[in-house]
Amino acid sequence: MESTPHTGKFVAYYRVSTDKQGENGLGMDVQRQRVKDFLNGGKWSLIGEFTEIESGTRKRLKHRPILAAAIELARKQKAVLVVAKLDRLARDVQFISTLLNSNVKFLCADMPSADRTMLHMLSVFAEHEARIISARTKAALSELKKKGKKLGSPSPQIGSDAAMIVIKKQADDYANRVGPIVQDIIKKTGAKTLREIAESLTARGVQTPRGRTDWYASQVANLLNRIKKL
C-alpha cells in the first residue's frame, strides 16, 4: 500500500472478533500497523485509539459504545476517524450506517478510496446479497423436497446432500459474478500472475467468497479453477 503524507489529528478505531484476540493482541496488532503505515509521512497526531471486541459466541450488540466514543472524540477535536480494516465492514450495515450518520470525516486505512458514497453502496449491496443468498437457499431446498428428499430427516446423508447442493450453487453463482471482473482486470492491467490479479481484486474492494476484501493468490487460483468447470 502506498504511503500518503497526512496532516492534522486522527482517531483510530479497531475491531477484533473475540475476547481472546483483544487480550493477546491478535488482529489488533495488524490493524495498528495498518494505521501506522497509512499515516506514515506528513505532520499528524494520533489523539486516540479505540478497540471494540465482538465475541462470536454471543449475539451482536445492538449499539456500539466504543465506536460512539471514537466518533465523539473525533467530532469534538475535529479529527479524522481512521477505520483500520474494511473487510467485514461491507457486511455490517449497522456499522456503516453509524459512520455515515456521524457527520465525522473518516478513512479506511486498508482502502483509502472507500469514501462515504462507496460505503453507502456497500451497505446496500450487503443487504441485497443477504436476501439473494436466502432466496437461493430456500429455492434449492424446495427443489430437493419436490424430488422426494425429506429435509430434516434423521439420515445424515440427506442433510449432507442438501447442504452440498446449496453450497455448490452459491459457489457457481459467485464465480459467474466475479469472473467478468477478473477478465476486466487482466484486460485493463495486463495482470499475468495470480498475485497480480489478487492485488487488483483487493484494490477494487471485491469481496472474497467469505466476505473479506484482502485477496491471496491461492484464492484466485481456486476461483479460476471453478470458472473453468462452469
CSV table of N, CA and C in Angstrom, one decimal, residues 60-211:
chain,number,residue,atom,x,y,z
A,60,ARG,N,-24.7,-10.2,18.4
A,60,ARG,CA,-24.1,-8.9,18.1
A,60,ARG,C,-24.8,-7.8,18.9
A,61,LEU,N,-24.0,-6.9,19.5
A,61,LEU,CA,-24.6,-5.8,20.3
A,61,LEU,C,-25.4,-4.9,19.4
A,62,LYS,N,-26.5,-4.4,20.0
A,62,LYS,CA,-27.4,-3.5,19.2
A,62,LYS,C,-26.7,-2.2,19.0
A,63,HIS,N,-25.9,-1.7,20.0
A,63,HIS,CA,-25.2,-0.5,19.9
A,63,HIS,C,-23.7,-0.7,20.0
A,64,ARG,N,-23.0,0.2,19.6
A,64,ARG,CA,-21.5,0.1,19.6
A,64,ARG,C,-21.0,1.3,20.5
A,65,PRO,N,-20.8,1.1,21.8
A,65,PRO,CA,-20.4,2.2,22.6
A,65,PRO,C,-19.0,2.7,22.4
A,66,ILE,N,-18.1,1.8,22.0
A,66,ILE,CA,-16.7,2.1,21.7
A,66,ILE,C,-16.6,2.9,20.4
A,67,LEU,N,-17.4,2.5,19.4
A,67,LEU,CA,-17.4,3.3,18.2
A,67,LEU,C,-18.0,4.7,18.4
A,68,ALA,N,-19.0,4.7,19.2
A,68,ALA,CA,-19.6,6.0,19.6
A,68,ALA,C,-18.7,6.9,20.3
A,69,ALA,N,-17.8,6.4,21.2
A,69,ALA,CA,-16.8,7.2,21.9
A,69,ALA,C,-15.8,7.7,20.9
A,70,ALA,N,-15.4,6.9,20.0
A,70,ALA,CA,-14.4,7.3,19.0
A,70,ALA,C,-14.9,8.4,18.1
A,71,ILE,N,-16.1,8.2,17.7
A,71,ILE,CA,-16.8,9.3,16.9
A,71,ILE,C,-16.9,10.6,17.6
A,72,GLU,N,-17.3,10.5,18.9
A,72,GLU,CA,-17.5,11.7,19.7
A,72,GLU,C,-16.1,12.4,19.9
A,73,LEU,N,-15.1,11.7,20.1
A,73,LEU,CA,-13.8,12.4,20.3
A,73,LEU,C,-13.3,13.0,19.0
A,74,ALA,N,-13.6,12.3,17.8
A,74,ALA,CA,-13.2,12.9,16.5
A,74,ALA,C,-14.0,14.2,16.3
A,75,ARG,N,-15.3,14.1,16.7
A,75,ARG,CA,-16.1,15.3,16.4
A,75,ARG,C,-15.7,16.5,17.3
A,76,LYS,N,-15.4,16.3,18.6
A,76,LYS,CA,-15.0,17.3,19.4
A,76,LYS,C,-13.7,17.9,19.1
A,77,GLN,N,-12.8,17.1,18.6
A,77,GLN,CA,-11.4,17.5,18.3
A,77,GLN,C,-11.2,17.9,16.8
A,78,LYS,N,-12.4,17.7,16.1
A,78,LYS,CA,-12.3,18.0,14.6
A,78,LYS,C,-11.2,17.1,14.0
A,79,ALA,N,-11.2,15.9,14.3
A,79,ALA,CA,-10.2,14.9,13.9
A,79,ALA,C,-10.8,14.0,12.8
A,80,VAL,N,-10.0,13.3,12.1
A,80,VAL,CA,-10.4,12.3,11.2
A,80,VAL,C,-10.4,10.9,11.8
A,81,LEU,N,-11.5,10.2,11.7
A,81,LEU,CA,-11.6,8.9,12.2
A,81,LEU,C,-11.0,7.9,11.2
A,82,VAL,N,-10.1,7.1,11.7
A,82,VAL,CA,-9.4,6.1,10.8
A,82,VAL,C,-9.9,4.7,11.2
A,83,VAL,N,-10.6,4.1,10.3
A,83,VAL,CA,-11.0,2.7,10.5
A,83,VAL,C,-9.9,1.8,9.9
A,84,ALA,N,-9.4,0.9,10.7
A,84,ALA,CA,-8.2,0.2,10.3
A,84,ALA,C,-8.5,-0.8,9.2
A,85,LYS,N,-9.6,-1.5,9.2
A,85,LYS,CA,-9.9,-2.6,8.2
A,85,LYS,C,-11.3,-2.4,7.6
A,86,LEU,N,-11.4,-2.6,6.3
A,86,LEU,CA,-12.6,-2.5,5.6
A,86,LEU,C,-13.3,-3.9,5.5
A,87,ASP,N,-12.5,-5.0,5.5
A,87,ASP,CA,-13.1,-6.3,5.4
A,87,ASP,C,-14.1,-6.5,6.5
A,88,ARG,N,-15.2,-7.2,6.3
A,88,ARG,CA,-16.3,-7.3,7.2
A,88,ARG,C,-17.1,-6.1,7.4
A,89,LEU,N,-16.5,-4.9,7.2
A,89,LEU,CA,-17.3,-3.6,7.3
A,89,LEU,C,-18.4,-3.6,6.2
A,90,ALA,N,-18.1,-4.1,5.0
A,90,ALA,CA,-19.1,-4.1,4.0
A,90,ALA,C,-20.3,-5.0,4.3
A,91,ARG,N,-20.2,-5.9,5.2
A,91,ARG,CA,-21.3,-6.8,5.6
A,91,ARG,C,-22.1,-6.3,6.8
A,92,ASP,N,-21.5,-5.3,7.4
A,92,ASP,CA,-22.1,-4.8,8.7
A,92,ASP,C,-22.9,-3.5,8.4
A,93,VAL,N,-24.1,-3.6,8.1
A,93,VAL,CA,-24.9,-2.5,7.7
A,93,VAL,C,-25.1,-1.5,8.8
A,94,GLN,N,-25.2,-2.0,10.1
A,94,GLN,CA,-25.4,-1.1,11.2
A,94,GLN,C,-24.1,-0.2,11.4
A,95,PHE,N,-23.0,-0.8,11.3
A,95,PHE,CA,-21.7,-0.2,11.4
A,95,PHE,C,-21.6,1.0,10.4
A,96,ILE,N,-21.9,0.6,9.1
A,96,ILE,CA,-21.8,1.6,8.1
A,96,ILE,C,-22.8,2.8,8.3
A,97,SER,N,-24.0,2.4,8.7
A,97,SER,CA,-25.0,3.5,9.0
A,97,SER,C,-24.5,4.4,10.1
A,98,THR,N,-23.9,3.9,11.1
A,98,THR,CA,-23.4,4.7,12.2
A,98,THR,C,-22.4,5.7,11.7
A,99,LEU,N,-21.4,5.2,10.9
A,99,LEU,CA,-20.4,6.1,10.3
A,99,LEU,C,-21.0,7.1,9.4
A,100,LEU,N,-21.9,6.7,8.6
A,100,LEU,CA,-22.5,7.7,7.6
A,100,LEU,C,-23.3,8.8,8.3
A,101,ASN,N,-23.9,8.4,9.4
A,101,ASN,CA,-24.7,9.4,10.1
A,101,ASN,C,-24.0,10.2,11.1
A,102,SER,N,-22.7,10.0,11.3
A,102,SER,CA,-21.9,10.6,12.3
A,102,SER,C,-21.5,12.1,11.9
A,103,ASN,N,-21.5,12.4,10.6
A,103,ASN,CA,-21.0,13.7,10.1
A,103,ASN,C,-19.6,13.9,10.6
A,104,VAL,N,-18.8,12.8,10.7
A,104,VAL,CA,-17.4,12.9,11.0
A,104,VAL,C,-16.6,12.4,9.8
A,105,LYS,N,-15.6,13.1,9.4
A,105,LYS,CA,-14.8,12.6,8.3
A,105,LYS,C,-14.0,11.3,8.7
A,106,PHE,N,-14.0,10.3,7.9
A,106,PHE,CA,-13.3,9.1,8.2
A,106,PHE,C,-12.7,8.5,7.0
A,107,LEU,N,-11.7,7.7,7.2
A,107,LEU,CA,-11.0,7.0,6.2
A,107,LEU,C,-10.7,5.5,6.6
A,108,CYS,N,-10.6,4.7,5.6
A,108,CYS,CA,-10.2,3.3,5.8
A,108,CYS,C,-8.8,3.1,5.5
A,109,ALA,N,-8.0,2.7,6.5
A,109,ALA,CA,-6.6,2.6,6.3
A,109,ALA,C,-6.2,1.6,5.2
A,110,ASP,N,-6.9,0.5,5.0
A,110,ASP,CA,-6.6,-0.5,4.0
A,110,ASP,C,-7.3,-0.2,2.7
A,111,MET,N,-8.1,0.8,2.6
A,111,MET,CA,-8.7,1.2,1.3
A,111,MET,C,-9.1,2.6,1.4
A,112,PRO,N,-8.2,3.5,1.2
A,112,PRO,CA,-8.4,5.0,1.3
A,112,PRO,C,-9.5,5.5,0.4
A,113,SER,N,-9.7,4.8,-0.8
A,113,SER,CA,-10.6,5.2,-1.8
A,113,SER,C,-12.1,5.0,-1.3
A,114,ALA,N,-12.3,4.3,-0.2
A,114,ALA,CA,-13.6,4.0,0.2
A,114,ALA,C,-14.2,5.2,0.9
A,115,ASP,N,-14.9,6.1,0.2
A,115,ASP,CA,-15.4,7.3,0.7
A,115,ASP,C,-16.9,7.0,1.2
A,116,ARG,N,-17.6,8.0,1.6
A,116,ARG,CA,-19.0,7.9,2.1
A,116,ARG,C,-19.9,7.2,1.0
A,117,THR,N,-19.7,7.7,-0.2
A,117,THR,CA,-20.6,7.1,-1.3
A,117,THR,C,-20.4,5.6,-1.5
A,118,MET,N,-19.1,5.2,-1.5
A,118,MET,CA,-18.8,3.8,-1.7
A,118,MET,C,-19.3,3.0,-0.5
A,119,LEU,N,-19.1,3.5,0.7
A,119,LEU,CA,-19.6,2.7,1.9
A,119,LEU,C,-21.1,2.6,1.9
A,120,HIS,N,-21.8,3.6,1.4
A,120,HIS,CA,-23.3,3.6,1.3
A,120,HIS,C,-23.7,2.5,0.3
A,121,MET,N,-23.0,2.4,-0.8
A,121,MET,CA,-23.2,1.4,-1.8
A,121,MET,C,-23.0,0.0,-1.3
A,122,LEU,N,-21.9,-0.1,-0.5
A,122,LEU,CA,-21.5,-1.4,0.1
A,122,LEU,C,-22.6,-1.9,1.0
A,123,SER,N,-23.2,-1.0,1.8
A,123,SER,CA,-24.2,-1.4,2.7
A,123,SER,C,-25.5,-1.9,2.0
A,124,VAL,N,-25.8,-1.2,0.9
A,124,VAL,CA,-26.9,-1.6,0.1
A,124,VAL,C,-26.7,-3.0,-0.6
A,125,PHE,N,-25.5,-3.2,-1.1
A,125,PHE,CA,-25.1,-4.4,-1.7
A,125,PHE,C,-25.1,-5.6,-0.7
A,126,ALA,N,-24.7,-5.2,0.6
A,126,ALA,CA,-24.7,-6.3,1.6
A,126,ALA,C,-26.1,-6.8,1.9
A,127,GLU,N,-27.0,-5.8,2.0
A,127,GLU,CA,-28.4,-6.2,2.3
A,127,GLU,C,-29.0,-7.0,1.1
A,128,HIS,N,-28.7,-6.6,-0.1
A,128,HIS,CA,-29.2,-7.2,-1.3
A,128,HIS,C,-28.6,-8.6,-1.4
A,129,GLU,N,-27.3,-8.8,-1.1
A,129,GLU,CA,-26.7,-10.1,-1.2
A,129,GLU,C,-27.2,-11.0,-0.2
A,130,ALA,N,-27.5,-10.6,1.0
A,130,ALA,CA,-28.1,-11.4,2.0
A,130,ALA,C,-29.5,-11.9,1.6
A,131,ARG,N,-30.3,-11.1,1.0
A,131,ARG,CA,-31.6,-11.5,0.5
A,131,ARG,C,-31.4,-12.6,-0.6
A,132,ILE,N,-30.5,-12.3,-1.5
A,132,ILE,CA,-30.3,-13.3,-2.6
A,132,ILE,C,-29.9,-14.6,-2.1
A,133,ILE,N,-28.9,-14.7,-1.2
A,133,ILE,CA,-28.4,-15.9,-0.6
A,133,ILE,C,-29.6,-16.7,0.0
A,134,SER,N,-30.4,-16.0,0.8
A,134,SER,CA,-31.5,-16.6,1.5
A,134,SER,C,-32.5,-17.2,0.5
A,135,ALA,N,-32.8,-16.4,-0.6
A,135,ALA,CA,-33.7,-16.9,-1.6
A,135,ALA,C,-33.2,-18.1,-2.3
A,136,ARG,N,-31.9,-18.1,-2.6
A,136,ARG,CA,-31.3,-19.3,-3.3
A,136,ARG,C,-31.3,-20.5,-2.5
A,137,THR,N,-31.0,-20.3,-1.2
A,137,THR,CA,-31.0,-21.5,-0.3
A,137,THR,C,-32.4,-22.1,-0.2
A,138,LYS,N,-33.4,-21.2,0.0
A,138,LYS,CA,-34.8,-21.7,0.1
A,138,LYS,C,-35.2,-22.4,-1.2
A,139,ALA,N,-34.8,-21.9,-2.4
A,139,ALA,CA,-35.2,-22.5,-3.7
A,139,ALA,C,-34.5,-23.8,-3.8
A,140,ALA,N,-33.3,-23.9,-3.4
A,140,ALA,CA,-32.5,-25.2,-3.6
A,140,ALA,C,-33.2,-26.3,-2.7
A,141,LEU,N,-33.5,-25.9,-1.5
A,141,LEU,CA,-34.1,-26.8,-0.5
A,141,LEU,C,-35.5,-27.2,-1.0
A,142,SER,N,-36.2,-26.3,-1.6
A,142,SER,CA,-37.5,-26.6,-2.1
A,142,SER,C,-37.5,-27.6,-3.2
A,143,GLU,N,-36.5,-27.4,-4.1
A,143,GLU,CA,-36.3,-28.3,-5.2
A,143,GLU,C,-36.0,-29.7,-4.7
A,144,LEU,N,-35.2,-29.8,-3.7
A,144,LEU,CA,-34.9,-31.2,-3.1
A,144,LEU,C,-36.1,-31.8,-2.6
A,145,LYS,N,-37.0,-31.0,-1.9
A,145,LYS,CA,-38.2,-31.5,-1.4
A,145,LYS,C,-39.1,-32.0,-2.5
A,146,LYS,N,-39.2,-31.3,-3.6
A,146,LYS,CA,-40.0,-31.8,-4.7
A,146,LYS,C,-39.5,-33.1,-5.3
A,147,LYS,N,-38.2,-33.4,-5.2
A,147,LYS,CA,-37.7,-34.6,-5.7
A,147,LYS,C,-37.8,-35.8,-4.7
A,148,GLY,N,-38.5,-35.5,-3.6
A,148,GLY,CA,-38.8,-36.6,-2.7
A,148,GLY,C,-37.9,-36.7,-1.5
A,149,LYS,N,-36.9,-35.8,-1.4
A,149,LYS,CA,-36.0,-35.9,-0.3
A,149,LYS,C,-36.5,-35.2,0.9
A,150,LYS,N,-36.6,-35.9,2.0
A,150,LYS,CA,-37.2,-35.4,3.3
A,150,LYS,C,-36.1,-34.5,4.0
A,151,LEU,N,-36.3,-33.2,3.9
A,151,LEU,CA,-35.3,-32.4,4.6
A,151,LEU,C,-35.6,-32.5,6.1
A,152,GLY,N,-34.5,-32.5,6.8
A,152,GLY,CA,-34.7,-32.6,8.3
A,152,GLY,C,-34.8,-34.1,8.7
A,153,SER,N,-34.6,-35.0,7.8
A,153,SER,CA,-34.6,-36.4,8.1
A,153,SER,C,-33.5,-36.8,9.0
A,154,PRO,N,-33.6,-37.8,9.8
A,154,PRO,CA,-32.5,-38.2,10.7
A,154,PRO,C,-31.4,-38.8,9.9
A,155,SER,N,-31.6,-39.0,8.7
A,155,SER,CA,-30.5,-39.6,7.9
A,155,SER,C,-29.5,-38.5,7.6
A,156,PRO,N,-28.2,-38.6,8.1
A,156,PRO,CA,-27.2,-37.5,7.9
A,156,PRO,C,-26.9,-37.3,6.4
A,157,GLN,N,-27.0,-38.4,5.6
A,157,GLN,CA,-26.6,-38.3,4.2
A,157,GLN,C,-27.5,-37.3,3.4
A,158,ILE,N,-28.9,-37.3,3.8
A,158,ILE,CA,-29.8,-36.5,3.1
A,158,ILE,C,-29.5,-35.0,3.4
A,159,GLY,N,-29.2,-34.7,4.7
A,159,GLY,CA,-28.9,-33.4,5.0
A,159,GLY,C,-27.6,-32.9,4.4
A,160,SER,N,-26.6,-33.8,4.3
A,160,SER,CA,-25.3,-33.5,3.7
A,160,SER,C,-25.5,-33.2,2.2
A,161,ASP,N,-26.3,-34.0,1.5
A,161,ASP,CA,-26.5,-33.8,0.1
A,161,ASP,C,-27.2,-32.5,-0.1
A,162,ALA,N,-28.1,-32.1,0.7
A,162,ALA,CA,-28.8,-30.9,0.5
A,162,ALA,C,-27.9,-29.7,0.7
A,163,ALA,N,-27.0,-29.8,1.7
A,163,ALA,CA,-26.1,-28.7,2.0
A,163,ALA,C,-25.1,-28.6,0.9
A,164,MET,N,-24.6,-29.7,0.3
A,164,MET,CA,-23.6,-29.7,-0.7
A,164,MET,C,-24.2,-29.0,-2.0
A,165,ILE,N,-25.4,-29.3,-2.3
A,165,ILE,CA,-26.1,-28.8,-3.5
A,165,ILE,C,-26.2,-27.2,-3.3
A,166,VAL,N,-26.6,-26.8,-2.2
A,166,VAL,CA,-26.7,-25.4,-1.9
A,166,VAL,C,-25.4,-24.7,-2.0
A,167,ILE,N,-24.4,-25.3,-1.3
A,167,ILE,CA,-23.0,-24.7,-1.3
A,167,ILE,C,-22.5,-24.6,-2.8
A,168,LYS,N,-22.6,-25.7,-3.5
A,168,LYS,CA,-22.1,-25.7,-4.9
A,168,LYS,C,-22.8,-24.6,-5.8
A,169,LYS,N,-24.1,-24.4,-5.6
A,169,LYS,CA,-24.8,-23.4,-6.4
A,169,LYS,C,-24.4,-22.0,-6.0
A,170,GLN,N,-24.2,-21.8,-4.7
A,170,GLN,CA,-23.7,-20.5,-4.3
A,170,GLN,C,-22.3,-20.2,-4.8
A,171,ALA,N,-21.4,-21.2,-4.8
A,171,ALA,CA,-20.1,-21.1,-5.3
A,171,ALA,C,-20.1,-20.8,-6.8
A,172,ASP,N,-20.9,-21.5,-7.6
A,172,ASP,CA,-21.0,-21.3,-9.0
A,172,ASP,C,-21.5,-19.9,-9.3
A,173,ASP,N,-22.6,-19.4,-8.6
A,173,ASP,CA,-23.1,-18.1,-8.8
A,173,ASP,C,-22.0,-17.0,-8.5
A,174,TYR,N,-21.3,-17.3,-7.5
A,174,TYR,CA,-20.2,-16.3,-7.1
A,174,TYR,C,-19.2,-16.2,-8.2
A,175,ALA,N,-18.8,-17.4,-8.8
A,175,ALA,CA,-17.8,-17.4,-9.8
A,175,ALA,C,-18.3,-16.7,-11.1
A,176,ASN,N,-19.6,-16.9,-11.4
A,176,ASN,CA,-20.2,-16.2,-12.5
A,176,ASN,C,-20.2,-14.7,-12.3
A,177,ARG,N,-20.3,-14.2,-11.1
A,177,ARG,CA,-20.3,-12.8,-10.8
A,177,ARG,C,-18.9,-12.2,-10.9
A,178,VAL,N,-18.0,-12.9,-10.3
A,178,VAL,CA,-16.6,-12.3,-10.2
A,178,VAL,C,-15.8,-12.6,-11.4
A,179,GLY,N,-16.1,-13.6,-12.2
A,179,GLY,CA,-15.4,-14.0,-13.4
A,179,GLY,C,-15.2,-12.8,-14.3
A,180,PRO,N,-16.2,-12.1,-14.7
A,180,PRO,CA,-16.1,-10.9,-15.6
A,180,PRO,C,-15.2,-9.9,-15.0
A,181,ILE,N,-15.2,-9.7,-13.7
A,181,ILE,CA,-14.3,-8.7,-13.1
A,181,ILE,C,-12.8,-9.1,-13.3
A,182,VAL,N,-12.5,-10.4,-13.1
A,182,VAL,CA,-11.2,-10.9,-13.3
A,182,VAL,C,-10.7,-10.7,-14.8
A,183,GLN,N,-11.6,-11.0,-15.7
A,183,GLN,CA,-11.3,-10.8,-17.1
A,183,GLN,C,-11.0,-9.3,-17.4
A,184,ASP,N,-11.8,-8.4,-16.8
A,184,ASP,CA,-11.6,-7.0,-17.0
A,184,ASP,C,-10.3,-6.5,-16.4
A,185,ILE,N,-9.9,-7.1,-15.3
A,185,ILE,CA,-8.6,-6.8,-14.7
A,185,ILE,C,-7.4,-7.2,-15.6
A,186,ILE,N,-7.5,-8.4,-16.1
A,186,ILE,CA,-6.5,-8.9,-17.0
A,186,ILE,C,-6.4,-8.0,-18.2
A,187,LYS,N,-7.5,-7.6,-18.8
A,187,LYS,CA,-7.6,-6.8,-20.0
A,187,LYS,C,-7.0,-5.4,-19.8
A,188,LYS,N,-7.4,-4.8,-18.7
A,188,LYS,CA,-7.0,-3.4,-18.4
A,188,LYS,C,-5.7,-3.2,-17.8
A,189,THR,N,-5.3,-4.2,-16.9
A,189,THR,CA,-4.0,-4.0,-16.2
A,189,THR,C,-2.9,-4.9,-16.8
A,190,GLY,N,-3.2,-5.8,-17.6
A,190,GLY,CA,-2.2,-6.7,-18.1
A,190,GLY,C,-1.7,-7.7,-17.1
A,191,ALA,N,-2.4,-7.9,-16.0
A,191,ALA,CA,-2.0,-8.8,-14.9
A,191,ALA,C,-1.8,-10.2,-15.5
A,192,LYS,N,-0.7,-10.8,-15.2
A,192,LYS,CA,-0.3,-12.2,-15.7
A,192,LYS,C,-0.2,-13.2,-14.6
A,193,THR,N,0.0,-12.8,-13.4
A,193,THR,CA,0.2,-13.8,-12.3
A,193,THR,C,-1.0,-13.8,-11.4
A,194,LEU,N,-1.1,-14.8,-10.6
A,194,LEU,CA,-2.2,-14.9,-9.6
A,194,LEU,C,-2.1,-13.8,-8.6
A,195,ARG,N,-0.9,-13.5,-8.2
A,195,ARG,CA,-0.6,-12.4,-7.2
A,195,ARG,C,-1.1,-11.1,-7.7
A,196,GLU,N,-0.8,-10.8,-9.0
A,196,GLU,CA,-1.2,-9.5,-9.6
A,196,GLU,C,-2.7,-9.4,-9.6
A,197,ILE,N,-3.4,-10.5,-10.0
A,197,ILE,CA,-4.8,-10.5,-10.0
A,197,ILE,C,-5.4,-10.3,-8.6
A,198,ALA,N,-4.8,-10.9,-7.7
A,198,ALA,CA,-5.2,-10.8,-6.3
A,198,ALA,C,-5.1,-9.4,-5.8
A,199,GLU,N,-4.0,-8.7,-6.1
A,199,GLU,CA,-3.8,-7.4,-5.7
A,199,GLU,C,-4.8,-6.4,-6.3
A,200,SER,N,-5.1,-6.7,-7.6
A,200,SER,CA,-6.1,-5.8,-8.3
A,200,SER,C,-7.5,-6.0,-7.7
A,201,LEU,N,-7.9,-7.3,-7.4
A,201,LEU,CA,-9.2,-7.5,-6.7
A,201,LEU,C,-9.3,-6.8,-5.4
A,202,THR,N,-8.2,-6.9,-4.6
A,202,THR,CA,-8.1,-6.2,-3.3
A,202,THR,C,-8.3,-4.7,-3.5
A,203,ALA,N,-7.6,-4.1,-4.5
A,203,ALA,CA,-7.6,-2.7,-4.7
A,203,ALA,C,-9.0,-2.2,-5.1
A,204,ARG,N,-9.7,-3.1,-5.8
A,204,ARG,CA,-11.1,-2.8,-6.3
A,204,ARG,C,-12.1,-3.0,-5.2
A,205,GLY,N,-11.7,-3.6,-4.1
A,205,GLY,CA,-12.7,-3.9,-3.0
A,205,GLY,C,-13.6,-5.0,-3.2
A,206,VAL,N,-13.3,-5.9,-4.2
A,206,VAL,CA,-14.1,-7.0,-4.5
A,206,VAL,C,-14.1,-8.0,-3.3
A,207,GLN,N,-15.2,-8.5,-2.8
A,207,GLN,CA,-15.3,-9.4,-1.7
A,207,GLN,C,-14.9,-10.8,-2.1
A,208,THR,N,-14.2,-11.5,-1.2
A,208,THR,CA,-13.9,-12.9,-1.4
A,208,THR,C,-15.2,-13.7,-1.1
A,209,PRO,N,-15.2,-15.0,-1.4
A,209,PRO,CA,-16.4,-15.8,-1.0
A,209,PRO,C,-16.7,-15.7,0.5
A,210,ARG,N,-15.8,-15.4,1.3
A,210,ARG,CA,-16.0,-15.3,2.8
A,210,ARG,C,-16.3,-13.9,3.2
A,211,GLY,N,-16.4,-13.0,2.2
A,211,GLY,CA,-16.8,-11.6,2.5
A,211,GLY,C,-15.7,-10.7,2.9
